[in-house]
Tab-separated table of C-alpha atoms in Angstrom:
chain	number	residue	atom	x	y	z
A	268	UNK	CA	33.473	-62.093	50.095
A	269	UNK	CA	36.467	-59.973	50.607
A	270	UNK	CA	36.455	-56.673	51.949
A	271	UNK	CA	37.927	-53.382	51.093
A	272	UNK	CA	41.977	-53.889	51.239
A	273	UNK	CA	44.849	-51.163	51.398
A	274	UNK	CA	48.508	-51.051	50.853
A	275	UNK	CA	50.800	-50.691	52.615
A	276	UNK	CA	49.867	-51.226	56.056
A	277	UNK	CA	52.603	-48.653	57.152
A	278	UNK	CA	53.983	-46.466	55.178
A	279	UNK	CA	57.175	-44.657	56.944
A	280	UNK	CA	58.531	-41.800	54.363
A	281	UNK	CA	61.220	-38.932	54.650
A	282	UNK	CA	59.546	-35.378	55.104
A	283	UNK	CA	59.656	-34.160	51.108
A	284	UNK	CA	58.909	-37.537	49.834
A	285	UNK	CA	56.179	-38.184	47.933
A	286	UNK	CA	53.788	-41.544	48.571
A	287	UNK	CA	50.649	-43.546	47.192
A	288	UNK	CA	48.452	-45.081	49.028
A	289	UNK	CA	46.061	-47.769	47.559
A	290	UNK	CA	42.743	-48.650	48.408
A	291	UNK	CA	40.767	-52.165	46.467
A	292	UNK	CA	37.414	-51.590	47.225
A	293	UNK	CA	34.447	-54.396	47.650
A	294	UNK	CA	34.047	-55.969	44.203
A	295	UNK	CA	30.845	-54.347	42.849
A	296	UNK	CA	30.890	-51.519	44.931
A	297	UNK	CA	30.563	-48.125	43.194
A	298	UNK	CA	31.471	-45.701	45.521
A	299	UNK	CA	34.824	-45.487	47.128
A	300	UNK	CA	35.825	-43.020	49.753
A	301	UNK	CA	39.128	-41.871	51.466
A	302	UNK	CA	39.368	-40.381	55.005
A	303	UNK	CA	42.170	-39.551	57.181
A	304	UNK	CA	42.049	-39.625	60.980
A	305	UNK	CA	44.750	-38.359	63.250
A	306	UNK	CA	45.324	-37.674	66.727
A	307	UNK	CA	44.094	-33.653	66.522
A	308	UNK	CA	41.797	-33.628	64.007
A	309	UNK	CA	40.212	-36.973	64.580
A	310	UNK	CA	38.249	-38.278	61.598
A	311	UNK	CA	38.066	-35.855	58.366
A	312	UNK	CA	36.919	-37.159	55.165
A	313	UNK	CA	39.107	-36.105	51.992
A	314	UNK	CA	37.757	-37.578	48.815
A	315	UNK	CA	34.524	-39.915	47.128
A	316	UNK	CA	34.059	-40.963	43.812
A	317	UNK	CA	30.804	-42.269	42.707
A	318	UNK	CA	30.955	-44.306	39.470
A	319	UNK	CA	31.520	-41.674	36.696
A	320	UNK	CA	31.029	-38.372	38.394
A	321	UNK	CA	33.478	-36.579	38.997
A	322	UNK	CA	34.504	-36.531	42.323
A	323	UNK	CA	33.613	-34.806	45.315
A	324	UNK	CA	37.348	-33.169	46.421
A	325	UNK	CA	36.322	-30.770	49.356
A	326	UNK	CA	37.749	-32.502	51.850
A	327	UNK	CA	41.324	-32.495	50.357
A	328	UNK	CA	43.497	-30.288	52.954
A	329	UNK	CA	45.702	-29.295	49.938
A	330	UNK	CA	46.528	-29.393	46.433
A	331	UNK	CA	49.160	-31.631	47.691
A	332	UNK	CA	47.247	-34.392	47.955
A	333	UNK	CA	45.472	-35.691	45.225
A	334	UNK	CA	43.244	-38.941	44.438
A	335	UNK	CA	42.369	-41.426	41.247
A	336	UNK	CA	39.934	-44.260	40.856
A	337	UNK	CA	40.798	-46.092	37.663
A	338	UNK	CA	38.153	-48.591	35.801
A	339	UNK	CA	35.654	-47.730	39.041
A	340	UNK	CA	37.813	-50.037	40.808
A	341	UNK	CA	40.968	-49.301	42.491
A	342	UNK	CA	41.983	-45.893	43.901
A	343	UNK	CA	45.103	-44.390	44.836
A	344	UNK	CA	45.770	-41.008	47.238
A	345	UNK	CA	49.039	-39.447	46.137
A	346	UNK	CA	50.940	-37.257	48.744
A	347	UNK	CA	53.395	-35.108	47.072
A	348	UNK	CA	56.203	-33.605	49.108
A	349	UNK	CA	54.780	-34.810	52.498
A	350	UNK	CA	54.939	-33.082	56.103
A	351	UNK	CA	54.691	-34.212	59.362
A	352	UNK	CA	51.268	-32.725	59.940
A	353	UNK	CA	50.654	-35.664	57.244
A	354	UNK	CA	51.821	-38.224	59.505
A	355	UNK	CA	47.607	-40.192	60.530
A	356	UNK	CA	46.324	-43.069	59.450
A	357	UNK	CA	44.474	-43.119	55.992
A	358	UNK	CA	41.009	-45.049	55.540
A	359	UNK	CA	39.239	-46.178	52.399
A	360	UNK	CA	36.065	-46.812	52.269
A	361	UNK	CA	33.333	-48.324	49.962
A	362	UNK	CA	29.376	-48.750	49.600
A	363	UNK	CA	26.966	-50.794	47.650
A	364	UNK	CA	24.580	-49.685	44.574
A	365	UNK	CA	20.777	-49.657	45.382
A	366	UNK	CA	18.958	-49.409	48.912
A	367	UNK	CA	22.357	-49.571	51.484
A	368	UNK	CA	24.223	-46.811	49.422
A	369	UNK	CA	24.774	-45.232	52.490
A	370	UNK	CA	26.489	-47.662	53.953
A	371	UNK	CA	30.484	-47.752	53.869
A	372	UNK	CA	32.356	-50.333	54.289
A	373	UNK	CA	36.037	-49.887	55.636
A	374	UNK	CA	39.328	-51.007	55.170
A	375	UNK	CA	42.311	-51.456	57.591
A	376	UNK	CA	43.771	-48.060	56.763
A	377	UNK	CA	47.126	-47.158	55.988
A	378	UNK	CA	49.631	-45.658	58.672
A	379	UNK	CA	52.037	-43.165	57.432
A	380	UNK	CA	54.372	-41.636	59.461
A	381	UNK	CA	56.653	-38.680	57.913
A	382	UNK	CA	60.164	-38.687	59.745
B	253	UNK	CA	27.671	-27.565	57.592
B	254	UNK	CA	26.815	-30.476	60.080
B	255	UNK	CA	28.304	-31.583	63.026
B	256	UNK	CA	28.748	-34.240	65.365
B	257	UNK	CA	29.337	-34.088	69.073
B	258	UNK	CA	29.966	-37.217	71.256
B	259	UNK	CA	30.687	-35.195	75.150
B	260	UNK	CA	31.795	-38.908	76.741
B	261	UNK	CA	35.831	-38.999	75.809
B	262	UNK	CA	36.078	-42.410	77.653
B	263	UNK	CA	33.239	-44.620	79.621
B	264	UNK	CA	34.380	-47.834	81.621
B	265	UNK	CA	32.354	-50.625	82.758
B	266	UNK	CA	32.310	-53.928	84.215
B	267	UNK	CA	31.368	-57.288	81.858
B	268	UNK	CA	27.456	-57.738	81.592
B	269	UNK	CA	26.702	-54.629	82.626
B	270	UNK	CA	24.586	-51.840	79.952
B	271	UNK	CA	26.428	-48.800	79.126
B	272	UNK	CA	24.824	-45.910	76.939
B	273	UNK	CA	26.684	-43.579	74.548
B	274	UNK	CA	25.754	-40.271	73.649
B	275	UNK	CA	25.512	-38.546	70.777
B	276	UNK	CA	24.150	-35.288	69.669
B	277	UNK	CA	24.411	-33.573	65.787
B	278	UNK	CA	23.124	-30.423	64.398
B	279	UNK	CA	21.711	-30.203	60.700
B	280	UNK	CA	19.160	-28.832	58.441
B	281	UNK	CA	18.754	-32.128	56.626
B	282	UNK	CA	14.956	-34.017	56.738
B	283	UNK	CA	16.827	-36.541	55.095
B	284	UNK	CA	19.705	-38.140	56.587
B	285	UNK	CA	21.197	-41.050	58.178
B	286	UNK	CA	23.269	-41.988	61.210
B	287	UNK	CA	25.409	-44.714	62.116
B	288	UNK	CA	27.568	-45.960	65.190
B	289	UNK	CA	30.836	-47.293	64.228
B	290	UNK	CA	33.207	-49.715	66.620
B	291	UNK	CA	37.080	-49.050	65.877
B	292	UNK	CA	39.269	-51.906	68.210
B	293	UNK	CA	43.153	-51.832	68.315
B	294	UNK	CA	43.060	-53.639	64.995
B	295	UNK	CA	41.996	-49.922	63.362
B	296	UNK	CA	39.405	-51.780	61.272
B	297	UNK	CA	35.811	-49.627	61.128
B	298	UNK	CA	33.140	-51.740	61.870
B	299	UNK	CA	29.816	-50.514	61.175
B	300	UNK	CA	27.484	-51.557	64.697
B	301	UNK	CA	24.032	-50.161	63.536
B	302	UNK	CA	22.570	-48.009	61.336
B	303	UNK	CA	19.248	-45.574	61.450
B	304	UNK	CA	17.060	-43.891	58.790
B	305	UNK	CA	15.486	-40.471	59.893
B	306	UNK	CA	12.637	-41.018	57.947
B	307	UNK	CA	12.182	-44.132	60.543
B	308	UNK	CA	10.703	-43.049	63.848
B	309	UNK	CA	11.408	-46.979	65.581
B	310	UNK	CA	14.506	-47.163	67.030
B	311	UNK	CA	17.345	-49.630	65.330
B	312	UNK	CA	18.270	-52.717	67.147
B	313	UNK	CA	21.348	-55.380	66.033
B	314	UNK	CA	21.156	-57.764	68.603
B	315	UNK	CA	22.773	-56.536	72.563
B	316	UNK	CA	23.215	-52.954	69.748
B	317	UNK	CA	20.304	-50.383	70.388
B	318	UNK	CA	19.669	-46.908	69.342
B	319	UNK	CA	17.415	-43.742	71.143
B	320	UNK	CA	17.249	-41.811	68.379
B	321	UNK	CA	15.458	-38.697	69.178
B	322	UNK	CA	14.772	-36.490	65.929
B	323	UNK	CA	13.603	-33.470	67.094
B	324	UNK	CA	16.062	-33.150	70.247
B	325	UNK	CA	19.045	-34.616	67.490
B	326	UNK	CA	20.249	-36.764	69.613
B	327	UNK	CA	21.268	-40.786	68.660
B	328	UNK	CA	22.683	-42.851	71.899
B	329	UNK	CA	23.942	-46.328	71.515
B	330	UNK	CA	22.667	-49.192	74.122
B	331	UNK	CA	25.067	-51.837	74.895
B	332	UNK	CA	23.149	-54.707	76.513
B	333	UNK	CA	24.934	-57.361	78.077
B	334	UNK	CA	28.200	-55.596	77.664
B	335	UNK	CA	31.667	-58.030	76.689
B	336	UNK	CA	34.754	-58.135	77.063
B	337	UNK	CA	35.236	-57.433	72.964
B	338	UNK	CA	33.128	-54.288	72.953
B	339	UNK	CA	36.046	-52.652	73.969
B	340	UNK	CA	37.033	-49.904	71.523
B	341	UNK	CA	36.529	-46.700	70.314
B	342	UNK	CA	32.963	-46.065	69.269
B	343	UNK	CA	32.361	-43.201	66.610
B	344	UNK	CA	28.747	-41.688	66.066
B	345	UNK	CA	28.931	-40.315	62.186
B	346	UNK	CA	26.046	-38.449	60.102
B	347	UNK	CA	25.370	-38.795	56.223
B	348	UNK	CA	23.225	-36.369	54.278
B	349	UNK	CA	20.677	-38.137	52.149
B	350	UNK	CA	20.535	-38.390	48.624
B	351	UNK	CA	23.238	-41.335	47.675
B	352	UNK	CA	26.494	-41.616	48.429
B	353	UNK	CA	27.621	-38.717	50.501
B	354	UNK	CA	30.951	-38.057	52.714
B	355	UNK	CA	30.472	-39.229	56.844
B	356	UNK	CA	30.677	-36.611	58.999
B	357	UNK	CA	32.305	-38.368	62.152
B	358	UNK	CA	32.194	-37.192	66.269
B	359	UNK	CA	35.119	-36.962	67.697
B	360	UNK	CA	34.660	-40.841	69.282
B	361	UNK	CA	33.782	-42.477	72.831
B	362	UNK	CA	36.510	-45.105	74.189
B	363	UNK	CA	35.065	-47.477	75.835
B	364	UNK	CA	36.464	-49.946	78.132
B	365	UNK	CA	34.967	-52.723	79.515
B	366	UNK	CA	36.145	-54.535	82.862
B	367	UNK	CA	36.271	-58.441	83.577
């Protein structure tokens, strides 16, 4: 079946801009997750939602960025007024119900750059 | 908090040859799992293999083996037969147990390997 999908693939935005980034998860999946890795701080996880708790947002750096998950299926990260230090890549994530919970399953990630 | 340490920044090897990856973490956890992930160029996560604590034999996925040593917390990956496509960056990562939880990722191992 297919995978977990994002868009875009790049995302190149103006430093003050805001952006979304969207993340399709595996069809069935209930938990979706959304990390961010860059060159200094390597790979830091942001956000999960599982089904219809509310989500776990400790990992968000600030209350710029902020995350939805609409119908338990797609998600979207929202940057608002965007740095350089945002400039990484940005990975979704998803796992299974039942005995392989743990396991995620990622997607091609997003790479935004802010000029 | 837990952590993840991988001390190899880059191994290189010749084709057919085994190579070994390190990992150590640090937790209070009983409960937990661990998991070796394989990022090429194309930034796509792969998951390699995947270990249970509760589980005292090691994980194997084919030329993919783990030493996973609970009490010294330490979880190296075996390469066997090493190719030319195992090059990438490797990524040791922890989960708490109890559902879905965030990954907790080292700071990765490139590894290269030689024709």
């Amino acid at each position: 079946g297919a995978g977990v999908s994002q868009s875009p693939s790049n995302k190149v935005t103006e430093k003050g801009k805001d952006v979304e980034l969207r993340c399709d998860p595996i069809s069935g999946h209930t938990a979706l997750y959304w990390y961010r890795q860059s060159l200094g701080q390597g790979l830091e996880f942001l956000i999960y939602f599982q089904g219809n708790s509310a989500p776990d947002k400790s990992g968000l750096p600030s209350d710029r960025f902020s995350a939805e998950r609409t119908g338990g299926s797609v998600s979207t990260l929202t940057i608002q007024r965007t740095q350089q230090e945002d400039s990484a890549v940005y990975l979704c994530a998803s796992s299974p119900t039942g005995d392989r919970v743990d396991t995620q399953y990622f997607g091609p990630g997003t790479r935004l750059t802010v000029l | 908090a837990q952590t993840v340490t991988q001390s190899q920044p880059e191994m290189s090897v010749q084709e057919a040859e085994t190579v070994t990856l390190s990992c150590t973490y640090d937790t209070s956890e009983n409960n937990y799992y661990l998991f070796w992930y394989k990022q090429p160029p194309s930034r796509q996560m792969i998951l390699v293999i995947r270990q249970e604590a509760y589980k005292q034999q090691n994980a194997t996925e084919n030329r993919f083996s783990v030493n996973f040593q609970k009490a010294a917390k330490s979880f190296s990956l075996k390469i066997s037969d090493s190719q030319l496509g195992d090059t990438a960056m490797y990524f040791c990562a922890f989960m708490a147990g109890g559902g879905a939880q965030k990954l907790v990722f080292g700071q990765g191992t490139r590894l290269t390997i030689n024709p």
